[in-house]
Amino acid sequence: MIKFTTFGLLFFLALSIPVGIVLFLLAFGIDTFYSPFPLMRGLGQVVWSSSNSATLIAIPFFVLLGEILVRCGVATRTYAALNKWVSWLPGGLIHANIATATLFSATSGSSVATAATVATVAMPQAEKLNYDPRLFSGAIAAGGTLGILIPPSINLIVYGFLTESSIPQLFLAGLLPGILMALGFMLATVILCMIKPSLGGPRQLYSISEKLSSLGDLLPILGLFGVIVGTIYAGWATPTEAAAVGVAMALVIAAQQRALNMELLLQSLRGAIRTTSMVMLVVVGAYVLNYVLTAAGVSRALQTLLRGLDMTPLATLFVIILIYIVLGFFIETLSLMVATIPIIVPIIVDLGYDKIWFGILMIILVEMALITPPVGLNLYVVQSARKSGKFSDVMVGCIPYALIMLLMVGMLIVVPQLALYLPSTL
Amino acid sequence: MMRVIDLLKRINDGVALMAGLSLLACVTLILVEIVVRQLGMPLGGTDEISGYVMAITTSWGVAYALTERAHVRIDLLRTKCLPVGKALMDCVAILALAGTAITVAWRGWPVLSKTLATGAKANTALETPLWIPQVLWWSGWVWFAVSAILIAAASLLLLYQRRYDDVNEIAGMGDEL
Amino acid sequence: AEELSVVGSWSGLPLHKQYEAPFWTDKVSKATDGEITATLTTHDQMGIGGGDVFRMLGDGVFDVGMTVADYAVSDSVALESLDVPLLAMDADTAKKMVEAARPMVDEIYEKVFNAKVLGIAPYPPQVVFCNAEIKSLNDLKGKKIRASGRMTAKLLDALGAESVNVSFGEVSGALQRGVVDCAVTGAGSGYSAGWWEVSTHLLPIPLGGWDPVVTAVNMDKWKSLSATAQEKLQTAVTTELEAPAWESAQGALQNDIACLTGEGECKGGESHKMVWVKATDADTKMARDVLIKDVLPDWAKRAGGDWAQRWNDSVGKVVGVEIPK
Ligand code: NA
Ligand code: NA
């Protein structure tokens, strides 16, 4: 049954059947061949109950918010402002890419959206200033992944939803590792560009007054982050409600930028429904597959297998991390999470690890999956914004940042407090 | 045939806008709830309504994502194929999708029919009669199935006519974004 | 031998671990001389909502289902009357109420869920955890309270509190940040979920009722069993699942309170220091008055038919309560 599931998954995916549909097909297959229950009689009930969720509505809200911000021109201005502050470092504009990605991560729930935003505003500059495309685009693809680690985060919402852990706690837990990782990305850039200056571009120096006058352009994004996170931790709103507040605030920002019109609103709504439905087909499919896997005993079989290895908790953890890295090459991230959480998290909890902590660890591994070929959505997003050049440029450019991610995983294992300190102060 | 699919696209665009507007309505409702809660007079029930909006938005939105070719597909093998191979894979994919959509719509009916039979109401103080959100939810999946069947039929016809570019146009892969 | 597929109640709670699991994996086969065996999973492990269990049972997805009756009141308003809060202050009375309600429950399950009820066992009573200073039941007025179940929500609203829906996993954070002031749940679940860390006051009266867990078998499956198998299975459930669960119910509550408040002996765990708020008789009487004057008549109206009369004649007699016409 495990073989059937694995091969079926790879085979259907290779056929280019939509990922969400593949999950349904596997569920049908397992039900037909292996299940002692006539599970499909309950299919409708599972589909209804999994999508009837006030927690998940935060997904369209955060997507909508991002759509509005990109379309109203805030992204471009933020990039220009950050450029003035950070591109004196060795590596130049590459730091602006990372900083913009970090800042947008604080308002966007999705890594793909973050990478797309930064790529749209940064790519024209790269060509103008004649940057080495590799590190430049790698920094966008990798920086964009921070979108799901720094709150708000759609993936953390899904993790909290599936493991019944507190979403505000998960959000807080992601903040410090997110900032550390952004700093790590910049440090790696500085080191690489000091060793080999041709990897970066010209360092750009701006006067203090230029820097100060650009600060105004950062206000919308910082304000938005403050409102979203502030309402949650002031106890005024749940994460879902904060997302709704964020949407309203984004509309206010668009109006203040004099960009709010019917066209912008309708385009943003279309974009939000498109992305949300795409994500939700995968989430619902994963929910159905999980229902079938558990009922048919696959999850228990896998758990027994892992427990039967009879290793120390740390060794088991390493095996699990390895599994995620390998699966991360091939599987789209949300599917990767929803398909594995119900199996892996109970084992992790059994081993005595913290659920919130593991959520953050898993998110970093999922971020890595976003920039590892062949299935790495952020690679494609950046490549499609480049319009020319080799795909492998982006891939190679991501390698140093992927190493920083591994380093971060190691640091989290050694110092769990990096994730757990902030939630404990709540 | 292409005209039917064009019409379908336009209808689904309307569907997306309706779904989007219901999201905005939900945003408004939540904002009102937050404000009146601070004033000590909560409405209650916004969570419950948000859940219904999510279920309904999802079930109707999947059809829009379908005509927009937005559902994620892995194109590792597909990119290496000739146009005829691509068109074949697109047909396989849309047939699988149509089959799934039909199954979900078919298996979704008992949920609604049981609710109608028992007069089920939400297990909350609001006591929403569940048939209302479930009718809207179920009809979304039915529409998804209808859209998928139309696109599948059109794709097979176009494949038979060897119009591979047109197959790609209606059932291929959109931009990665 | 007949192998039944069984879906149990919450896998993490004592009712499942101590009674359901040993019963279905081991005892049932012995008690029926090997005629009936079972494969066991639980609804949470299966990833289905509590409210879906009996619907799926009726559709024949599995053979035996066990879950809190309150989760199923969506499909039957009448079923709310199985778990009326505040009427039973101890396990003995709760048991008598459930026994009196049994014919009504049997009928509801047969008609609505196409299922035969085998037994009803209790969860520990649903008590109130507050992260706000309360001195009496009266102080709940104006507070935001997380309720579980429709009748409890209605009662809280009638008492002047505001009932809100928060999923179990979010309660802890919601209490801490003041999104809710109080939350109703089983004393034991609150203890194991660490609510003592985020709340200060404990009001251990069954404001959320006793949350009876119904064990039912799909009717078609039931009819397919031989008469002797039916009898053996029924006897086994009654004597080896239902009875022991009830026997330990009272003791479990006292132990949970001791562990949460540090008053009394806490067996099998660490004890904590929540403030034990003792409800006065006047308090309880006031709440019961609200229940009888407002909440139950409202239920009678919603349930329609002769359900109120039947409740008066059965459960009402046991606890000395009559729903006014
Ligand atoms: Na984010
Ligand atoms: Na990957």
Tab-separated table of C-alpha atoms in Angstrom, chain B:
chain	number	residue	atom	x	y	z
B	1	MET	CA	-16.474	24.563	-29.853
B	2	MET	CA	-14.020	27.310	-28.998
B	3	ARG	CA	-17.004	29.634	-28.725
B	4	VAL	CA	-18.596	27.459	-26.051
B	5	ILE	CA	-15.350	27.496	-24.087
B	6	ASP	CA	-15.091	31.270	-24.502
B	7	LEU	CA	-18.572	31.642	-23.087
B	8	LEU	CA	-17.614	29.313	-20.213
B	9	LYS	CA	-14.614	31.502	-19.503
B	10	ARG	CA	-16.751	34.590	-19.373
B	11	ILE	CA	-19.278	32.956	-17.069
B	12	ASN	CA	-16.493	31.793	-14.774
B	13	ASP	CA	-15.053	35.282	-14.715
B	14	GLY	CA	-18.401	36.434	-13.374
B	15	VAL	CA	-18.293	33.586	-10.860
B	16	ALA	CA	-14.871	34.755	-9.670
B	17	LEU	CA	-16.077	38.309	-9.224
B	18	MET	CA	-19.118	37.143	-7.247
B	19	ALA	CA	-16.876	35.001	-5.046
B	20	GLY	CA	-14.480	37.916	-4.633
B	21	LEU	CA	-17.283	40.258	-3.653
B	22	SER	CA	-18.517	37.781	-1.074
B	23	LEU	CA	-14.992	37.814	0.362
B	24	LEU	CA	-15.164	41.594	0.604
B	25	ALA	CA	-18.566	41.342	2.275
B	26	CYS	CA	-17.016	38.939	4.751
B	27	VAL	CA	-14.166	41.401	5.403
B	28	THR	CA	-16.731	44.105	6.125
B	29	LEU	CA	-18.681	41.860	8.467
B	30	ILE	CA	-15.513	40.998	10.401
B	31	LEU	CA	-14.514	44.662	10.701
B	32	VAL	CA	-17.944	45.513	12.073
B	33	GLU	CA	-17.673	42.614	14.523
B	34	ILE	CA	-14.260	43.771	15.790
B	35	VAL	CA	-15.521	47.309	16.341
B	36	VAL	CA	-18.754	46.421	18.093
B	37	ARG	CA	-16.927	43.830	20.196
B	38	GLN	CA	-14.651	46.575	21.496
B	39	LEU	CA	-17.811	48.500	22.354
B	40	GLY	CA	-19.056	45.491	24.282
B	41	MET	CA	-21.926	44.507	21.997
B	42	PRO	CA	-20.676	41.578	19.925
B	43	LEU	CA	-22.711	40.245	17.014
B	44	GLY	CA	-21.392	36.709	17.349
B	45	GLY	CA	-21.466	34.182	14.528
B	46	THR	CA	-18.947	35.842	12.192
B	47	ASP	CA	-16.673	32.807	12.482
B	48	GLU	CA	-19.443	30.537	11.430
B	49	ILE	CA	-20.390	32.714	8.461
B	50	SER	CA	-16.726	33.024	7.418
B	51	GLY	CA	-16.549	29.228	7.322
B	52	TYR	CA	-19.527	29.017	4.976
B	53	VAL	CA	-18.091	31.761	2.758
B	54	MET	CA	-14.824	29.821	2.569
B	55	ALA	CA	-16.531	26.556	1.604
B	56	ILE	CA	-18.669	28.271	-1.044
B	57	THR	CA	-15.838	30.425	-2.426
B	58	THR	CA	-13.690	27.329	-2.765
B	59	SER	CA	-16.288	25.177	-4.490
B	60	TRP	CA	-17.131	27.866	-7.081
B	61	GLY	CA	-13.580	29.208	-7.370
B	62	VAL	CA	-12.095	25.879	-8.501
B	63	ALA	CA	-14.060	26.199	-11.742
B	64	TYR	CA	-12.597	29.670	-12.341
B	65	ALA	CA	-9.076	28.414	-11.625
B	66	LEU	CA	-9.799	25.622	-14.114
B	67	THR	CA	-10.733	27.897	-17.023
B	68	GLU	CA	-7.784	30.122	-16.082
B	69	ARG	CA	-5.544	27.026	-16.220
B	70	ALA	CA	-4.296	27.906	-12.751
B	71	HIS	CA	-4.365	24.503	-11.037
B	72	VAL	CA	-0.785	23.486	-10.266
B	73	ARG	CA	0.608	20.821	-12.561
B	74	ILE	CA	4.092	19.412	-12.625
B	75	ASP	CA	5.496	19.968	-16.108
B	76	LEU	CA	8.777	18.057	-15.878
B	77	LEU	CA	7.901	15.572	-18.611
B	78	ARG	CA	5.422	17.729	-20.422
B	79	THR	CA	7.938	20.417	-21.378
B	80	LYS	CA	10.050	17.771	-23.113
B	81	CYS	CA	7.178	16.629	-25.328
B	82	LEU	CA	6.226	17.543	-28.886
B	83	PRO	CA	2.950	19.467	-29.301
B	84	VAL	CA	1.042	16.224	-29.910
B	85	GLY	CA	2.436	14.743	-26.684
B	86	LYS	CA	1.552	17.867	-24.762
B	87	ALA	CA	-1.976	17.788	-26.131
B	88	LEU	CA	-2.292	14.113	-25.148
B	89	MET	CA	-1.120	14.843	-21.605
B	90	ASP	CA	-3.502	17.773	-21.377
B	91	CYS	CA	-6.355	15.489	-22.353
B	92	VAL	CA	-5.366	12.895	-19.757
B	93	ALA	CA	-5.155	15.610	-17.124
B	94	ILE	CA	-8.519	17.154	-17.934
B	95	LEU	CA	-10.188	13.722	-18.069
B	96	ALA	CA	-8.786	12.878	-14.626
B	97	LEU	CA	-9.976	16.212	-13.354
B	98	ALA	CA	-13.443	15.808	-14.855
B	99	GLY	CA	-13.777	12.336	-13.347
B	100	THR	CA	-12.807	13.651	-9.940
B	101	ALA	CA	-15.132	16.617	-10.201
B	102	ILE	CA	-18.038	14.363	-11.106
B	103	THR	CA	-17.240	12.055	-8.193
B	104	VAL	CA	-17.094	14.911	-5.686
B	105	ALA	CA	-20.352	16.394	-6.961
B	106	TRP	CA	-22.040	12.983	-6.878
B	107	ARG	CA	-20.759	12.142	-3.383
B	108	GLY	CA	-21.552	15.651	-2.202
B	109	TRP	CA	-25.265	15.225	-2.823
B	110	PRO	CA	-25.891	12.917	0.196
B	111	VAL	CA	-24.538	15.658	2.493
B	112	LEU	CA	-27.171	18.074	1.256
B	113	SER	CA	-29.930	15.497	1.016
B	114	LYS	CA	-29.360	14.354	4.606
B	115	THR	CA	-29.468	17.973	5.749
B	116	LEU	CA	-32.733	18.494	3.889
B	117	ALA	CA	-34.130	15.284	5.384
B	118	THR	CA	-33.242	16.098	9.013
B	119	GLY	CA	-33.640	19.876	8.731
B	120	ALA	CA	-30.140	20.144	10.181
B	121	LYS	CA	-29.130	23.400	11.841
B	122	ALA	CA	-25.635	24.495	12.833
B	123	ASN	CA	-24.535	23.359	16.282
B	124	THR	CA	-24.198	26.978	17.462
B	125	ALA	CA	-26.268	29.719	19.019
B	126	LEU	CA	-26.850	31.110	15.518
B	127	GLU	CA	-28.564	27.876	14.405
B	128	THR	CA	-28.063	28.518	10.698
B	129	PRO	CA	-30.240	26.156	8.664
B	130	LEU	CA	-27.420	24.208	7.018
B	131	TRP	CA	-29.222	23.641	3.725
B	132	ILE	CA	-28.573	27.275	2.762
B	133	PRO	CA	-24.765	27.181	2.759
B	134	GLN	CA	-24.746	23.574	1.584
B	135	VAL	CA	-26.895	24.243	-1.482
B	136	LEU	CA	-24.500	27.024	-2.502
B	137	TRP	CA	-21.496	24.808	-1.739
B	138	TRP	CA	-22.767	21.747	-3.567
B	139	SER	CA	-23.879	23.669	-6.663
B	140	GLY	CA	-20.300	25.003	-6.901
B	141	TRP	CA	-18.924	21.481	-7.230
B	142	VAL	CA	-21.621	20.614	-9.746
B	143	TRP	CA	-20.593	23.645	-11.787
B	144	PHE	CA	-16.955	22.539	-11.534
B	145	ALA	CA	-17.986	19.163	-12.952
B	146	VAL	CA	-19.979	20.798	-15.761
B	147	SER	CA	-17.062	23.090	-16.656
B	148	ALA	CA	-14.636	20.178	-16.615
B	149	ILE	CA	-16.855	18.025	-18.830
B	150	LEU	CA	-17.202	20.822	-21.376
B	151	ILE	CA	-13.460	21.446	-21.482
B	152	ALA	CA	-12.696	17.720	-21.662
B	153	ALA	CA	-15.117	17.228	-24.547
B	154	ALA	CA	-13.691	20.227	-26.392
B	155	SER	CA	-10.110	19.062	-25.825
B	156	LEU	CA	-10.806	15.574	-27.150
B	157	LEU	CA	-12.469	17.011	-30.221
B	158	LEU	CA	-9.574	19.391	-30.848
B	159	LEU	CA	-7.102	16.560	-30.316
B	160	TYR	CA	-8.952	14.513	-32.917
B	161	GLN	CA	-8.771	17.485	-35.289
B	162	ARG	CA	-5.041	17.775	-34.491
B	163	ARG	CA	-5.439	21.374	-33.368
B	164	TYR	CA	-2.812	20.995	-30.641
B	165	ASP	CA	-2.340	24.703	-30.020
B	166	ASP	CA	-6.022	25.046	-29.329
B	167	VAL	CA	-5.890	22.149	-26.861
B	168	ASN	CA	-3.126	24.005	-25.068
B	169	GLU	CA	-5.226	27.144	-25.173
B	170	ILE	CA	-8.107	25.581	-23.220
B	171	ALA	CA	-6.567	22.716	-21.228
B	172	GLY	CA	-2.841	23.383	-21.243
B	173	MET	CA	-0.748	25.068	-18.644
B	174	GLY	CA	-0.997	28.749	-17.887
B	175	ASP	CA	1.915	30.735	-16.576
B	176	GLU	CA	3.398	29.321	-13.428
B	177	LEU	CA	1.934	32.286	-11.572
